[in-house]
Amino acid sequence: MARCRCSGRALCLCVLPFVMMSHLLVYIMVSIFVAMSYVPEPQLPLHFVASGASSNSGVLAPHPLATFWNLRLVDGALWNRLQHLQDRQHNPILRGNRTEIGDPSTDPNYMHQADGPPPCSPDPLWASQLPDFNTMPEQMQDFVLSMHCRRYTLLIDQPDLCTGQDADAEAPMLLMAIKSQVGSFENRQAIRETWGRSGLVQEEAGGKWWQVRTVFLLGRQDITTGPHPDLGALLQLESSHHKDVLQWDFRDTFFNLTLKDILFWDWLSMHCPHIHFIFKGDDDVFVRTGALLGLLNEHLGVNNDSKEIEHFLVGDVITNAWPSHQPHTKYYIPESFYKGVYPTYAGGGGVVYSGALARRLRVVSQWVSLFPIDDVYLGMCLHRLGISPSHHPGFLTFDLPEAERGKPCAYRRVLLVHKRSPKEMLTLWRELKASLPAC
Ligand SMILES: *[C@@H]1O[C@H](CO)[C@@H](O)[C@H](O)[C@H]1NC(C)=O
Ligand SMILES: *[C@@H]1O[C@H](CO)[C@@H](O)[C@H](O)[C@H]1NC(C)=O
Ligand SMILES: *[C@@H]1O[C@H](CO)[C@@H](O)[C@H](O)[C@H]1NC(C)=O
């Protein structure tokens, strides 16, 4: 017994140093391994030369700030797959500089009202690529079935909206393009009487006067959600009286809002190509138009032909947003349809951008597959132009703090606020007129 205990102790004494040594050894080996596998970040060259660029010009293009072209085919999600093919086909390096198309009237992509676009009907082709298509919410199913359709007939047009009958008249400073629905007569009228008045509008604090135009973007009344009174005749009356309604032949649903962007850009290139700025927003927001004109004039005078103007888009900028994966929400996007984070985008309640940018958006959007959420889609187009939207704290798409909403002075720094009923628009308009100068 005694011998055994003794040898056990001896064994312990002998083995302990080895156990400690082995820990040390493991530590040293791991350290060496880490040190060996450390590779310093490769230094990107400051300039990037596309193959084929002439070598003796001495002018080099700046290196892109981030990877802008995904080389891997993203498996699974339908939109990513469709877009991957488009990105490849229209890669600006492989295809050269094609973000500018000449005269829109000679552009075969633009469909005149007279000949109309070819009829496009729902197609189950993409749906067959989605294993969970049958369990998707109806709005998603409808979207997938008709996401290949991008051209719809213009039912109500306003060809003279921008310059009147006189084609040589100077283009207005600002065009306010407002997403509306057939039934929202009251919103449209309140906007016309307040912040969306067409005609000469003065900058805040007694500044310059500028020509402003307002136009409402409508689809067809969505009659699939239940019986609806037919408001067609009333809309005809309204549009012939005010001449500020554009209506296209597609169902006016939330997931079809992106169509309003791309169809509006087409219309713009045809009927208002020289507009300086565009406001695009909802019909339940309130805009301080005078203050907005002040901002536009101050930063980017009408004659400012700087490069900056081609990149100009301001709004309430949202970064690193993920698609909603909650099946019962309005914004739900299944993972089988879209994978990944959304690009930086400006909230759809209201954004302002330059006419020069609108022309580029129109071209690049032809290479971006339709996406059901319109402000995200705009972000996707901007991303492909290499443009980041600028945030402006005056765009309050989530409203003022509740306690401040009733105080006119709280609106001093506001450019846009969501959301206001027609009645509230009228009250606020009157109050701000009277009390803002006193703040
Ligand atoms: C690319 O197109 C833009 C827009 O028309 C133009 O300003 C620019 O000069 C073009 N660049 C080249 C290298 O052709
Ligand atoms: C969009 O409009 C088209 C044409 O009216 C329609 O077929 C489609 O179902 C609509 N999509 C959605 C998501 O409502
Ligand atoms: C043109 O726009 C740029 C960028 O916003 C601005 O810095 C510059 O002062 C403007 N120039 C004029 C003459 O307004």
Coordinates of C-alpha atoms and ligand atoms in Angstrom, one line a residue:
M1 CA 0.0 0.0 0.0
A2 CA 2.7 2.4 1.1
R3 CA 4.8 1.7 -2.0
C4 CA 1.9 2.4 -4.2
R5 CA 1.1 5.7 -2.5
C6 CA 4.7 6.8 -2.8
S7 CA 5.1 5.9 -6.4
G8 CA 1.8 7.7 -7.1
R9 CA 3.2 10.9 -5.5
A10 CA 6.5 10.5 -7.4
L11 CA 4.5 10.0 -10.6
C12 CA 2.6 13.2 -9.9
L13 CA 5.8 15.1 -9.3
C14 CA 7.3 13.8 -12.5
V15 CA 4.3 14.4 -14.7
L16 CA 3.3 17.8 -13.4
P17 CA 6.1 19.8 -15.1
F18 CA 5.3 18.0 -18.4
V19 CA 1.6 18.9 -18.1
M20 CA 2.6 22.5 -17.5
M21 CA 5.2 22.4 -20.3
S22 CA 2.6 21.0 -22.7
H23 CA 0.3 23.9 -22.0
L24 CA 3.1 26.3 -22.7
L25 CA 3.9 24.4 -25.9
V26 CA 0.3 24.6 -27.1
Y27 CA 0.3 28.3 -26.4
I28 CA 3.6 28.9 -28.3
M29 CA 2.4 26.8 -31.3
V30 CA -0.9 28.7 -31.5
S31 CA 1.0 32.0 -31.3
I32 CA 3.3 31.0 -34.1
F33 CA 0.3 29.8 -36.2
V34 CA -1.6 33.1 -35.7
A35 CA 1.5 35.1 -36.5
M36 CA 2.1 33.1 -39.6
S37 CA -1.4 33.3 -40.9
Y38 CA -1.5 37.1 -40.4
V39 CA -1.4 38.7 -43.8
P40 CA -1.4 42.5 -43.8
E41 CA -4.5 44.1 -45.5
P42 CA -3.7 44.4 -49.2
Q43 CA -3.2 48.1 -50.0
L44 CA -5.6 49.0 -52.8
P45 CA -4.1 51.1 -55.5
L46 CA -5.5 54.7 -55.5
H47 CA -6.4 54.5 -59.1
F48 CA -8.2 51.9 -61.1
V49 CA -7.6 51.5 -64.8
A50 CA -10.1 49.7 -66.9
S51 CA -8.6 47.4 -69.4
G52 CA -8.7 49.0 -72.8
A53 CA -8.3 52.6 -71.5
S54 CA -5.7 54.4 -73.5
S55 CA -2.5 54.3 -71.6
N56 CA -1.1 57.6 -72.8
S57 CA -3.9 59.9 -71.7
G58 CA -2.5 60.1 -68.2
V59 CA -6.1 60.4 -66.8
L60 CA -7.0 57.6 -64.4
A61 CA -10.4 56.9 -63.0
P62 CA -10.7 56.9 -59.2
H63 CA -10.8 53.6 -57.6
P64 CA -14.3 52.6 -56.5
L65 CA -14.8 53.1 -52.7
A66 CA -16.4 49.7 -52.2
T67 CA -17.0 46.6 -54.2
F68 CA -19.7 47.5 -56.5
W69 CA -20.1 44.4 -58.6
N70 CA -21.0 41.1 -57.0
L71 CA -19.0 38.3 -58.7
R72 CA -20.7 35.4 -57.0
L73 CA -24.1 34.2 -58.1
V74 CA -26.2 34.4 -55.0
D75 CA -28.0 31.1 -54.8
G76 CA -31.6 30.8 -53.8
A77 CA -33.2 34.2 -53.8
L78 CA -35.0 35.0 -57.0
W79 CA -34.4 38.7 -57.2
N80 CA -30.7 38.4 -56.5
R81 CA -30.4 35.8 -59.3
L82 CA -32.3 37.9 -61.8
Q83 CA -30.2 40.9 -60.9
H84 CA -27.0 39.1 -61.0
L85 CA -27.6 38.4 -64.7
Q86 CA -28.5 42.0 -65.4
D87 CA -25.4 43.3 -63.5
R88 CA -23.2 41.1 -65.6
Q89 CA -24.8 42.1 -68.8
H90 CA -24.6 45.8 -68.1
N91 CA -21.3 45.9 -66.2
P92 CA -20.1 49.4 -67.0
I93 CA -16.5 48.3 -67.3
L94 CA -17.2 45.6 -69.8
R95 CA -19.8 47.5 -71.7
G96 CA -18.4 51.0 -71.6
N97 CA -20.1 54.2 -70.7
R98 CA -23.8 53.8 -71.4
T99 CA -25.5 55.7 -68.6
E100 CA -26.6 58.4 -71.0
I101 CA -29.1 57.9 -73.7
G102 CA -29.7 60.7 -76.2
D103 CA -32.9 62.2 -77.3
P104 CA -35.7 60.4 -75.5
S105 CA -38.1 60.9 -78.4
T106 CA -36.0 58.6 -80.6
D107 CA -35.5 56.1 -77.8
P108 CA -37.3 52.9 -78.7
N109 CA -37.8 52.1 -75.1
Y110 CA -40.2 54.9 -74.6
M111 CA -43.7 54.0 -75.5
H112 CA -45.9 56.7 -76.8
Q113 CA -49.4 56.8 -75.6
A114 CA -50.7 56.4 -79.2
D115 CA -49.0 53.1 -80.0
G116 CA -49.1 52.0 -76.4
P117 CA -46.9 49.4 -74.8
P118 CA -47.4 45.7 -75.9
P119 CA -49.9 44.1 -73.6
C120 CA -48.2 42.3 -70.7
S121 CA -50.0 39.6 -68.7
P122 CA -49.1 37.7 -65.5
D123 CA -46.6 35.0 -66.3
P124 CA -46.0 32.0 -64.0
L125 CA -42.3 31.6 -65.1
W126 CA -40.7 33.2 -62.1
A127 CA -43.3 31.8 -59.7
S128 CA -42.2 28.3 -60.8
Q129 CA -38.7 29.1 -59.4
L130 CA -40.0 29.8 -56.0
P131 CA -40.5 26.6 -53.9
D132 CA -42.7 28.5 -51.4
F133 CA -44.7 30.5 -53.9
N134 CA -48.1 29.0 -52.9
T135 CA -47.7 29.9 -49.3
M136 CA -46.7 33.5 -49.9
P137 CA -49.0 36.4 -49.2
E138 CA -51.2 37.4 -52.1
Q139 CA -49.4 40.8 -52.7
M140 CA -46.1 38.9 -53.1
Q141 CA -47.6 36.4 -55.4
D142 CA -49.2 39.1 -57.5
F143 CA -45.9 40.9 -57.7
V144 CA -43.9 37.9 -58.8
L145 CA -46.5 37.1 -61.5
S146 CA -46.1 40.5 -63.1
M147 CA -42.6 41.7 -62.2
H148 CA -41.6 41.3 -65.8
C149 CA -44.1 44.0 -66.9
R150 CA -42.7 47.5 -66.9
R151 CA -44.7 49.3 -69.5
Y152 CA -48.3 50.4 -68.9
T153 CA -50.5 52.6 -71.0
L154 CA -50.9 56.2 -69.8
L155 CA -54.7 56.7 -69.3
I156 CA -54.6 60.3 -68.3
D157 CA -51.7 62.4 -69.6
Q158 CA -50.6 66.1 -69.0
P159 CA -48.2 66.8 -71.9
D160 CA -48.2 70.6 -71.2
L161 CA -47.8 70.5 -67.5
C162 CA -44.2 71.8 -67.3
T163 CA -44.0 74.5 -69.8
G164 CA -47.5 75.1 -71.0
Q165 CA -48.2 75.4 -74.7
D166 CA -44.9 77.3 -75.1
A167 CA -42.1 74.8 -75.7
D168 CA -39.5 77.5 -75.4
A169 CA -40.6 78.6 -71.9
E170 CA -38.1 78.1 -69.2
A171 CA -38.3 74.9 -67.2
P172 CA -39.8 75.2 -63.7
M173 CA -37.5 75.0 -60.7
L174 CA -39.3 72.3 -58.9
L175 CA -41.8 69.6 -59.9
M176 CA -43.7 68.0 -57.0
A177 CA -44.7 64.5 -58.0
I178 CA -47.0 63.0 -55.5
K179 CA -48.1 59.4 -55.2
S180 CA -51.8 59.3 -54.8
Q181 CA -54.8 57.0 -55.3
V182 CA -58.0 57.5 -57.2
G183 CA -60.1 57.8 -54.0
S184 CA -57.9 60.4 -52.3
F185 CA -59.6 63.5 -53.7
E186 CA -59.5 65.3 -50.4
N187 CA -55.7 64.9 -50.0
R188 CA -55.0 66.1 -53.5
Q189 CA -57.3 69.2 -53.0
A190 CA -55.7 70.0 -49.7
I191 CA -52.2 69.8 -51.2
R192 CA -53.2 72.1 -54.1
E193 CA -54.5 74.7 -51.6
T194 CA -51.4 74.5 -49.4
W195 CA -47.9 73.2 -50.0
G196 CA -48.4 71.9 -53.5
R197 CA -49.7 75.0 -55.2
S198 CA -48.7 75.2 -58.8
G199 CA -47.3 78.5 -60.1
L200 CA -44.9 81.1 -58.7
V201 CA -43.8 80.2 -55.1
Q202 CA -41.6 82.4 -52.9
E203 CA -38.6 81.1 -51.0
E204 CA -38.9 81.4 -47.3
A205 CA -38.2 84.8 -45.6
G206 CA -39.0 86.9 -48.6
G207 CA -36.5 85.3 -51.0
K208 CA -36.8 84.7 -54.7
W209 CA -39.9 83.5 -56.5
W210 CA -39.7 80.2 -58.5
Q211 CA -42.0 78.3 -60.8
V212 CA -43.3 75.2 -59.2
R213 CA -45.5 72.5 -60.7
T214 CA -47.4 69.7 -59.0
V215 CA -48.5 66.4 -60.5
F216 CA -50.2 63.4 -59.0
L217 CA -49.2 59.9 -59.9
L218 CA -52.0 57.4 -60.0
G219 CA -52.7 53.8 -61.0
R220 CA -56.1 52.1 -61.6
Q221 CA -58.4 51.7 -58.6
D222 CA -57.7 48.4 -57.0
I223 CA -61.0 46.6 -57.3
T224 CA -59.7 43.2 -56.1
T225 CA -59.9 44.2 -52.5
G226 CA -63.7 44.3 -52.5
P227 CA -66.5 46.2 -54.1
H228 CA -65.7 49.8 -54.8
P229 CA -67.8 52.7 -56.1
D230 CA -66.6 53.7 -59.6
L231 CA -64.8 57.0 -59.2
G232 CA -63.6 57.1 -62.9
A233 CA -65.9 59.9 -64.0
L234 CA -65.1 62.0 -61.0
L235 CA -61.4 61.6 -61.6
Q236 CA -61.9 62.6 -65.3
L237 CA -63.6 65.8 -64.1
E238 CA -60.9 66.5 -61.6
S239 CA -58.1 66.1 -64.1
S240 CA -59.7 68.1 -66.8
H241 CA -60.2 70.9 -64.3
H242 CA -56.8 70.9 -62.6
K243 CA -54.7 69.3 -65.3
D244 CA -52.3 67.8 -62.8
V245 CA -53.2 64.1 -62.8
L246 CA -51.2 61.3 -64.5
Q247 CA -52.9 57.9 -64.4
W248 CA -51.5 54.6 -65.7
D249 CA -53.2 51.3 -66.5
F250 CA -52.0 49.2 -63.6
R251 CA -53.6 48.2 -60.3
D252 CA -52.7 50.8 -57.7
T253 CA -51.4 48.6 -54.9
F254 CA -48.6 49.0 -52.4
F255 CA -46.3 46.5 -54.2
N256 CA -46.9 48.3 -57.5
L257 CA -45.6 51.7 -56.3
T258 CA -42.2 51.1 -58.0
L259 CA -44.0 51.3 -61.3
K260 CA -44.9 54.9 -60.5
D261 CA -41.2 55.7 -60.3
I262 CA -40.1 54.1 -63.5
L263 CA -43.1 55.3 -65.5
F264 CA -42.8 58.8 -64.1
W265 CA -39.1 58.9 -65.2
D266 CA -40.2 58.0 -68.7
W267 CA -42.9 60.7 -68.7
L268 CA -40.4 63.2 -67.3
S269 CA -37.9 62.6 -70.1
M270 CA -40.6 63.2 -72.6
H271 CA -42.5 66.1 -71.2
C272 CA -40.3 67.8 -68.7
P273 CA -36.7 67.1 -69.6
H274 CA -35.2 70.3 -68.3
I275 CA -36.8 70.4 -64.9
H276 CA -34.2 71.4 -62.2
F277 CA -35.5 69.5 -59.2
I278 CA -38.1 66.9 -58.4
F279 CA -39.8 66.3 -55.1
K280 CA -41.4 62.8 -55.0
G281 CA -43.5 61.9 -52.0
D282 CA -46.8 60.7 -50.5
D283 CA -50.1 62.6 -50.4
D284 CA -50.2 62.4 -46.6
V285 CA -47.2 64.5 -45.8
F286 CA -46.7 68.2 -45.2
V287 CA -43.9 70.0 -47.0
R288 CA -42.6 73.5 -46.3
T289 CA -42.2 74.3 -49.9
G290 CA -40.7 77.8 -49.4
A291 CA -38.0 76.4 -47.1
L292 CA -37.3 73.6 -49.6
L293 CA -36.9 76.1 -52.4
G294 CA -34.5 78.1 -50.2
L295 CA -32.4 75.0 -49.6
L296 CA -32.3 74.1 -53.3
N297 CA -31.4 77.6 -54.4
E298 CA -28.8 78.1 -51.7
H299 CA -26.8 74.9 -52.4
L300 CA -27.4 74.3 -56.0
G301 CA -28.3 77.4 -58.0
V302 CA -30.3 76.8 -61.2
N303 CA -27.2 77.4 -63.3
N304 CA -24.9 75.3 -61.2
D305 CA -23.5 72.8 -63.6
S306 CA -21.2 71.2 -61.1
K307 CA -20.9 67.4 -61.0
E308 CA -22.5 67.6 -57.6
I309 CA -25.9 68.2 -59.2
E310 CA -25.9 64.9 -60.9
H311 CA -25.5 63.2 -57.5
F312 CA -28.0 65.3 -55.7
L313 CA -30.7 63.4 -53.7
V314 CA -31.7 64.3 -50.1
G315 CA -34.2 62.8 -47.7
D316 CA -34.5 60.8 -44.6
V317 CA -31.6 58.3 -45.2
I318 CA -31.9 54.8 -43.8
T319 CA -28.8 52.5 -43.7
N320 CA -28.3 48.8 -43.0
A321 CA -32.0 48.0 -43.1
W322 CA -33.0 44.4 -43.5
P323 CA -36.1 43.1 -45.2
S324 CA -39.0 42.3 -42.9
H325 CA -39.3 38.5 -42.5
Q326 CA -42.6 38.7 -40.6
P327 CA -45.2 37.1 -42.9
H328 CA -48.1 39.2 -41.9
T329 CA -46.6 42.7 -42.2
K330 CA -47.1 45.1 -45.0
Y331 CA -43.4 45.1 -45.9
Y332 CA -42.8 41.3 -45.7
I333 CA -40.3 40.0 -48.2
P334 CA -39.7 36.2 -48.2
E335 CA -36.1 35.0 -48.1
S336 CA -36.6 33.0 -51.2
F337 CA -37.3 36.3 -53.1
Y338 CA -34.6 38.6 -51.7
K339 CA -31.5 37.8 -49.7
G340 CA -29.3 40.3 -47.9
V341 CA -29.3 43.8 -46.5
Y342 CA -31.0 46.7 -48.3
P343 CA -28.8 49.3 -49.9
T344 CA -28.8 52.7 -48.2
Y345 CA -32.0 54.4 -49.3
A346 CA -34.1 57.5 -48.5
G347 CA -37.5 56.9 -46.9
G348 CA -40.3 57.1 -49.4
G349 CA -42.4 59.7 -47.5
G350 CA -40.6 62.3 -49.5
V351 CA -37.2 62.8 -51.3
V352 CA -35.8 65.6 -53.4
Y353 CA -33.4 65.0 -56.3
S354 CA -32.1 66.8 -59.3
G355 CA -33.5 66.5 -62.9
A356 CA -30.0 65.5 -64.0
L357 CA -30.2 62.6 -61.6
A358 CA -33.7 61.6 -62.7
R359 CA -32.4 61.2 -66.2
R360 CA -29.7 58.8 -65.1
L361 CA -32.1 56.9 -62.8
R362 CA -34.4 56.4 -65.8
V363 CA -31.5 54.8 -67.7
V364 CA -30.1 52.7 -65.0
S365 CA -33.5 51.5 -63.8
Q366 CA -33.9 49.6 -67.1
W367 CA -31.2 47.3 -65.7
V368 CA -32.5 46.8 -62.2
S369 CA -35.2 44.2 -61.7
L370 CA -38.4 45.5 -60.2
F371 CA -38.5 45.3 -56.4
P372 CA -41.8 45.6 -54.5
I373 CA -40.8 48.4 -52.2
D374 CA -40.4 51.7 -54.1
D375 CA -37.9 53.5 -51.8
V376 CA -35.7 50.5 -51.6
Y377 CA -35.8 50.2 -55.4
L378 CA -34.6 53.8 -55.7
G379 CA -31.8 52.9 -53.3
M380 CA -30.9 49.9 -55.6
C381 CA -30.7 52.2 -58.6
L382 CA -28.6 54.8 -56.8
H383 CA -26.3 52.0 -55.7
R384 CA -25.7 51.1 -59.3
L385 CA -24.9 54.7 -60.2
G386 CA -22.4 54.8 -57.3
I387 CA -24.4 57.6 -55.6
S388 CA -25.3 57.7 -51.9
P389 CA -28.3 59.7 -50.8
S390 CA -27.7 62.6 -48.4
H391 CA -29.4 62.7 -45.1
H392 CA -31.2 66.0 -44.1
P393 CA -32.6 66.3 -40.6
G394 CA -35.5 68.3 -41.9
F395 CA -37.1 65.3 -43.4
L396 CA -39.2 63.8 -40.6
T397 CA -40.8 60.7 -42.0
F398 CA -41.4 59.6 -38.4
D399 CA -43.0 62.9 -37.3
L400 CA -42.1 65.4 -34.6
P401 CA -42.2 64.4 -30.9
E402 CA -45.9 64.3 -29.9
A403 CA -45.7 67.3 -27.5
E404 CA -44.2 69.5 -30.2
R405 CA -46.7 68.8 -33.0
G406 CA -49.1 71.6 -32.0
K407 CA -46.5 74.3 -31.8
P408 CA -45.8 76.2 -35.0
C409 CA -42.3 77.2 -33.9
A410 CA -41.3 73.5 -33.8
Y411 CA -41.7 73.4 -37.6
R412 CA -39.0 76.1 -38.1
R413 CA -36.4 73.5 -39.2
V414 CA -38.8 71.0 -40.7
L415 CA -38.8 70.5 -44.5
L416 CA -41.2 67.5 -44.5
V417 CA -43.3 65.8 -41.9
H418 CA -45.3 62.6 -42.0
K419 CA -48.2 62.2 -41.5
R420 CA -50.9 64.9 -41.8
S421 CA -54.5 64.6 -42.8
P422 CA -56.0 67.1 -45.3
K423 CA -57.6 69.1 -42.5
E424 CA -54.3 69.3 -40.6
M425 CA -52.5 70.4 -43.7
L426 CA -54.8 73.4 -44.0
T427 CA -54.5 74.3 -40.4
L428 CA -50.8 74.0 -40.3
W429 CA -50.4 76.0 -43.5
R430 CA -52.3 78.9 -42.0
E431 CA -50.5 78.8 -38.7
L432 CA -47.1 78.6 -40.2
K433 CA -47.8 81.6 -42.5
A434 CA -48.8 83.7 -39.5
S435 CA -46.4 82.7 -36.8
L436 CA -43.1 81.4 -38.3
P437 CA -41.5 84.8 -38.8
A438 CA -42.0 85.4 -35.1
C439 CA -40.1 82.4 -33.9
Ligands
LIG1 C1 -19.7 58.9 -69.4 O1 -21.0 59.5 -69.5 C2 -21.1 60.8 -68.8 C3 -22.5 61.2 -68.9 O2 -22.9 61.5 -70.2 C4 -20.2 61.8 -69.4 O3 -20.3 63.0 -68.7 C5 -18.7 61.3 -69.4 O4 -17.9 62.2 -70.0 C6 -18.6 59.9 -70.0 N1 -17.3 59.4 -69.8 C7 -16.6 58.8 -70.8 C8 -15.3 58.3 -70.4 O5 -17.0 58.7 -71.9
LIG2 C1 -49.6 45.4 -60.5 O1 -50.4 45.8 -61.6 C2 -50.6 44.8 -62.6 C3 -51.4 45.4 -63.7 O2 -52.6 45.9 -63.3 C4 -51.3 43.6 -62.0 O3 -51.4 42.5 -62.9 C5 -50.5 43.1 -60.8 O4 -51.2 42.1 -60.1 C6 -50.2 44.2 -59.8 N1 -49.3 43.8 -58.8 C7 -49.6 43.9 -57.5 C8 -48.5 43.4 -56.6 O5 -50.6 44.3 -57.1
LIG3 C1 -22.7 74.7 -57.0 O1 -22.9 73.6 -56.2 C2 -21.8 73.3 -55.3 C3 -22.2 72.0 -54.6 O2 -23.4 72.1 -53.8 C4 -21.6 74.4 -54.3 O3 -20.5 74.1 -53.5 C5 -21.3 75.7 -55.1 O4 -21.2 76.8 -54.3 C6 -22.4 76.0 -56.1 N1 -22.0 77.1 -57.0 C7 -22.8 78.1 -57.2 C8 -22.3 79.1 -58.2 O5 -24.0 78.2 -56.8

